[in-house]
Coordinates of C-alpha atoms and ligand atoms in Angstrom, one line a residue:
M70 CA 2.0 5.3 24.3
G71 CA 2.8 4.9 20.7
K72 CA 0.6 3.9 17.9
H73 CA 0.4 -0.1 17.7
L74 CA 0.3 -1.4 14.6
L75 CA -1.9 -5.2 14.8
K76 CA -4.3 -5.5 11.6
L77 CA -4.3 -3.7 8.2
S78 CA -7.8 -3.7 8.5
D79 CA -7.8 -0.9 11.3
L80 CA -6.4 0.9 9.3
H81 CA -7.9 3.4 6.7
T82 CA -7.2 3.4 3.5
D83 CA -5.3 6.9 3.4
E84 CA -3.7 5.7 6.7
I85 CA -1.6 2.7 5.1
I86 CA -1.2 5.0 1.6
A87 CA 0.8 7.3 3.7
I88 CA 2.7 3.8 5.5
L89 CA 3.4 3.5 1.6
D90 CA 4.7 7.3 0.8
R91 CA 6.9 7.1 3.8
A92 CA 8.3 4.1 3.2
Q93 CA 9.0 4.9 -0.7
M94 CA 11.0 7.8 0.9
F95 CA 13.2 5.9 2.8
C96 CA 13.7 3.8 0.1
Q97 CA 15.1 6.8 -1.5
G98 CA 17.3 7.9 1.1
I99 CA 14.7 10.5 2.1
D100 CA 14.0 12.6 5.4
I101 CA 15.1 9.5 7.4
P102 CA 14.7 10.4 11.0
N103 CA 16.8 9.8 14.3
F104 CA 15.9 8.1 17.1
S105 CA 18.7 7.2 19.0
D106 CA 16.5 8.0 22.0
K107 CA 14.3 5.0 21.5
I108 CA 14.6 1.3 22.1
A109 CA 12.8 -1.1 20.1
C110 CA 12.8 -5.2 21.4
N111 CA 12.2 -8.1 18.7
L112 CA 9.9 -10.5 20.6
F113 CA 9.7 -13.4 18.3
F114 CA 8.3 -16.7 19.9
E115 CA 8.3 -18.3 16.1
P116 CA 10.8 -18.7 13.7
S117 CA 11.8 -15.7 11.3
T118 CA 14.3 -14.5 9.3
R119 CA 13.4 -12.0 7.2
T120 CA 10.3 -10.1 9.5
Q121 CA 12.6 -10.6 12.7
Y122 CA 16.2 -9.4 10.9
S123 CA 14.3 -6.6 8.9
F124 CA 12.6 -5.2 11.9
N125 CA 16.2 -5.3 13.3
V126 CA 17.6 -3.5 9.8
A127 CA 15.0 -0.9 10.0
E128 CA 16.1 0.1 13.7
E129 CA 19.7 0.4 13.5
K130 CA 19.1 2.7 9.8
L131 CA 17.0 4.8 12.6
G132 CA 19.5 4.9 15.1
M133 CA 17.4 3.3 17.7
R134 CA 19.1 1.0 19.9
V135 CA 17.5 -2.5 19.4
I136 CA 16.8 -5.7 22.3
S137 CA 16.9 -8.8 20.5
F138 CA 15.1 -11.8 22.3
N139 CA 16.1 -15.5 22.1
P140 CA 12.9 -17.5 24.0
A141 CA 15.2 -20.9 24.3
A142 CA 17.2 -18.6 26.6
S143 CA 14.8 -16.9 28.3
S144 CA 13.0 -17.6 31.2
L145 CA 9.8 -18.8 29.1
N146 CA 11.3 -22.2 30.2
K147 CA 11.1 -21.9 33.7
S148 CA 7.3 -21.7 33.3
E149 CA 6.8 -17.6 32.7
S150 CA 4.1 -17.1 30.6
F151 CA 3.7 -15.1 27.4
Y152 CA 2.0 -11.8 29.4
D153 CA 4.6 -12.0 31.9
T154 CA 7.5 -11.9 29.4
V155 CA 6.0 -9.0 26.9
K156 CA 5.2 -7.1 30.9
T157 CA 8.4 -7.5 31.6
F158 CA 10.5 -5.7 28.3
D159 CA 7.4 -3.1 28.3
S160 CA 8.3 -2.5 32.4
F161 CA 11.9 -2.1 31.3
G162 CA 10.3 1.4 29.3
V163 CA 10.7 0.3 25.9
D164 CA 9.1 2.3 22.7
A165 CA 8.2 -0.5 20.7
I166 CA 7.8 -4.1 21.0
V167 CA 7.8 -6.3 18.0
I168 CA 5.9 -9.3 18.6
R169 CA 5.2 -12.9 16.2
H170 CA 3.5 -15.4 18.0
K171 CA 1.6 -18.9 16.9
V172 CA -1.9 -17.7 18.5
N173 CA -4.2 -15.8 16.6
E174 CA -5.0 -12.3 18.3
Y175 CA -2.3 -12.5 20.8
Y176 CA -2.4 -8.9 21.7
N177 CA -5.5 -8.9 23.0
E178 CA -4.8 -10.1 26.3
L179 CA -1.8 -7.1 26.2
L180 CA -3.8 -4.1 25.0
G181 CA -4.5 -1.7 28.2
H182 CA -1.7 -3.4 30.2
I183 CA 1.3 -2.0 27.6
D184 CA 2.7 0.9 27.3
A185 CA 5.0 0.7 24.8
A186 CA 3.8 0.6 20.8
I187 CA 2.9 -3.3 19.6
L188 CA 4.0 -4.1 16.2
N189 CA 2.9 -7.0 15.1
G190 CA 5.0 -9.2 13.2
G191 CA 2.7 -12.3 12.6
D192 CA 0.2 -13.6 14.7
G193 CA -1.2 -17.4 14.1
T194 CA -3.4 -17.9 10.8
G195 CA -4.4 -14.5 11.7
N196 CA -2.6 -11.5 10.2
H197 CA 0.6 -10.3 9.2
P198 CA 0.4 -6.5 8.2
T199 CA 4.1 -5.3 8.2
Q200 CA 4.1 -8.3 4.8
S201 CA 1.5 -7.2 3.2
L202 CA 2.6 -3.5 3.4
L203 CA 5.8 -4.2 1.8
D204 CA 3.8 -6.4 -0.9
L205 CA 1.8 -3.5 -1.7
L206 CA 4.6 -1.3 -1.6
T207 CA 6.4 -3.3 -4.2
I208 CA 3.3 -3.6 -6.3
R209 CA 2.8 0.3 -6.4
Q210 CA 6.7 0.1 -7.4
E211 CA 5.5 -1.8 -10.2
F212 CA 2.5 -0.6 -11.4
G213 CA 2.2 3.0 -10.1
S214 CA -1.3 1.9 -8.5
F215 CA -4.0 -0.9 -7.0
A216 CA -7.3 -0.1 -9.0
G217 CA -8.2 -2.7 -11.4
L218 CA -4.9 -5.1 -11.0
K219 CA -5.8 -8.7 -10.4
C220 CA -3.7 -11.1 -7.9
V221 CA -4.4 -14.4 -7.6
I222 CA -3.1 -16.1 -4.3
A223 CA -2.3 -19.4 -4.4
G224 CA -1.4 -22.5 -2.1
D225 CA -2.2 -23.1 1.5
I226 CA -4.7 -20.4 1.6
V227 CA -6.5 -21.4 4.9
H228 CA -3.1 -21.6 7.2
S229 CA -2.3 -18.3 5.9
R230 CA -1.9 -15.0 7.4
V231 CA -0.6 -13.3 4.5
A232 CA -3.7 -14.5 2.3
H233 CA -5.9 -13.5 4.8
T234 CA -3.7 -9.8 5.1
N235 CA -4.0 -9.1 1.3
Y236 CA -7.1 -10.9 0.2
E237 CA -8.5 -8.0 3.0
V238 CA -5.9 -5.1 2.0
M239 CA -6.2 -5.6 -1.7
R240 CA -10.0 -5.4 -2.1
R241 CA -10.2 -2.7 -0.3
L242 CA -7.8 -0.9 -2.4
G243 CA -9.8 -1.8 -5.7
M244 CA -7.6 -5.4 -6.8
E245 CA -9.4 -8.3 -7.6
V246 CA -8.2 -11.0 -5.7
V247 CA -8.5 -14.3 -5.9
T248 CA -7.6 -17.6 -4.6
A249 CA -6.0 -21.1 -6.3
G250 CA -4.9 -24.3 -4.6
P251 CA -6.2 -27.5 -3.3
A252 CA -9.8 -27.9 -2.0
E253 CA -8.2 -28.7 1.5
F254 CA -6.1 -25.4 1.0
L255 CA -8.8 -23.1 0.2
E256 CA -11.8 -21.0 2.5
D257 CA -15.6 -21.0 1.7
S258 CA -15.3 -17.2 2.4
L259 CA -12.7 -16.5 -0.1
E260 CA -13.2 -16.1 -3.8
S261 CA -11.2 -19.0 -5.4
E262 CA -10.6 -20.0 -9.6
D263 CA -8.9 -22.5 -11.5
F264 CA -5.2 -22.3 -10.8
D265 CA -4.6 -22.4 -14.5
H266 CA -6.9 -19.6 -15.7
A267 CA -5.9 -17.3 -12.6
V268 CA -2.1 -18.0 -13.8
K269 CA -3.2 -16.9 -17.5
T270 CA -5.1 -13.8 -16.2
A271 CA -3.3 -12.4 -13.1
D272 CA -0.9 -9.3 -12.9
I273 CA 0.7 -11.1 -9.9
V274 CA 0.9 -14.4 -9.0
M275 CA 1.5 -14.8 -5.4
M276 CA 2.8 -18.1 -4.6
L277 CA 2.5 -19.4 -0.9
R278 CA 4.5 -22.0 1.2
I279 CA 3.0 -25.2 3.0
Q280 CA 2.3 -24.3 6.2
R281 CA 3.3 -28.0 7.5
E282 CA 3.9 -26.7 10.6
R283 CA 0.3 -25.7 11.0
H284 CA -1.1 -28.6 9.4
A285 CA -3.1 -30.7 12.5
A286 CA -2.6 -34.0 10.0
S287 CA 0.4 -34.3 7.5
M288 CA -0.8 -33.8 3.8
S289 CA -1.9 -36.7 1.2
M290 CA 0.2 -35.4 -1.2
S291 CA 4.2 -35.6 -2.0
G292 CA 6.2 -32.1 -2.9
E293 CA 6.4 -33.6 -6.4
E294 CA 2.9 -33.9 -6.8
F295 CA 1.8 -30.9 -5.6
H296 CA 4.0 -29.1 -7.4
R297 CA 2.7 -30.6 -10.6
A298 CA -1.3 -29.8 -10.0
Y299 CA -0.8 -26.6 -7.9
G300 CA 3.0 -25.7 -8.2
L301 CA 4.0 -22.4 -10.6
T302 CA 6.1 -24.7 -13.2
V303 CA 8.2 -23.5 -16.1
E304 CA 5.2 -24.0 -18.7
R305 CA 2.1 -22.4 -16.1
E306 CA 4.7 -19.2 -16.1
K307 CA 4.8 -19.3 -19.7
T308 CA 1.3 -18.5 -19.9
M309 CA 1.6 -15.5 -17.5
K310 CA 0.3 -11.8 -19.3
D311 CA 3.4 -10.4 -21.0
R312 CA 3.8 -7.5 -18.1
A313 CA 2.8 -10.2 -14.9
I314 CA 5.0 -10.3 -11.6
I315 CA 6.0 -13.7 -9.3
M316 CA 5.5 -12.6 -6.0
H317 CA 6.2 -15.2 -3.1
P318 CA 6.6 -14.0 1.3
A319 CA 8.8 -16.5 1.5
P320 CA 10.7 -18.9 2.9
V321 CA 10.2 -21.0 -0.3
N322 CA 10.0 -24.0 -0.8
R323 CA 11.9 -24.8 -4.4
D324 CA 10.2 -26.7 -6.4
V325 CA 7.1 -27.4 -4.3
E326 CA 5.2 -24.0 -4.7
L327 CA 7.3 -22.4 -7.0
A328 CA 10.0 -23.9 -10.0
D329 CA 13.8 -23.8 -8.3
C330 CA 14.8 -21.6 -11.7
L331 CA 11.9 -19.1 -11.4
M332 CA 12.9 -17.9 -8.1
E333 CA 15.0 -14.9 -9.7
C334 CA 13.7 -14.7 -13.3
D335 CA 12.6 -11.7 -15.2
R336 CA 9.3 -11.6 -13.6
A337 CA 10.0 -12.9 -10.0
R338 CA 10.2 -9.7 -7.1
I339 CA 10.8 -12.3 -4.2
F340 CA 14.1 -10.5 -3.2
K341 CA 12.5 -7.0 -4.0
Q342 CA 9.9 -7.6 -1.7
M343 CA 12.7 -8.3 1.4
Q344 CA 14.2 -5.3 0.3
N345 CA 10.6 -3.0 0.8
G346 CA 10.4 -4.8 4.2
V347 CA 12.7 -3.0 5.7
F348 CA 11.6 0.6 4.2
V349 CA 8.1 -0.8 5.3
R350 CA 9.1 -1.1 9.0
M351 CA 11.1 2.1 8.9
A352 CA 7.9 3.4 8.2
V353 CA 5.8 1.4 10.5
L354 CA 8.1 1.9 13.3
E355 CA 8.3 6.1 12.8
R356 CA 4.8 6.0 13.0
A357 CA 4.7 3.6 16.3
V358 CA 7.6 5.9 18.0
K359 CA 6.7 9.5 16.6
R360 CA 5.5 12.2 19.3
Ligands
CP553 N1 7.9 -13.8 5.2 C1 8.3 -14.2 6.4 O1 7.4 -13.5 7.4 O2 9.0 -14.3 6.8 P1 10.0 -14.9 7.7 O3 9.2 -16.4 8.7 O4 11.1 -15.3 7.5 O5 9.7 -13.8 8.9

């Protein structure tokens, strides 16, 4: 059985650093393994552009054979269950299964029944381990280390698996992490701060999309109102520290959480994050299938 990657809180910080070190080597084109005898399959039960296709690119770069899955054209439409769908691919003898699903901790019902390594591509509002790893790689490339850096994660915190994963792992790595946004999007258990103060004092301003697909009721504020009150506007960006950077897991709703013209400004690392996504996914695939 390969090594699952379900949530980063399962991993010791030494193991997280080792994954980042491998990802950095792949970023530099060093020591790329060949897993042409391995098969990966990507089971995305929720929409995805970055995670799904960067896993695909990572698998190709490692020489793996790849099965992509289209839920709309599958036997899910004949009432087959999630469990039976995953178990079917496992019975084909694949080595790694990447899964995204809307249910938090969907993987619990699979553990002990699946031989392939499960790589979590995002579970509901729970965890998004490879997103956090690519965020960490981007931060380390920028600042060299983690301890003492301040990150504000701003926006729809309560519905964000990225916020939950990053808050836990960044604090464990010695960073100061605060959240900011409208009260309805914050969580009592996570430290929060006034957004304008946080923007002025943070090294990393990480903006989040409003996850409308997870809202029970529609939000009262318009996109324009949200942008003025809680978005990273052109005016707010000017108050950031000299070396501070802007991050966002994407997809971005331009002019809602982030001003359109900031998407590719000098401080923005959003497309760098996507580039790093390929390298961290190569590293977690290697960890999953290497014997
Ligand atoms: N950041 C991220 O998970 O993007 P996708 O939903 O496009 O995979």
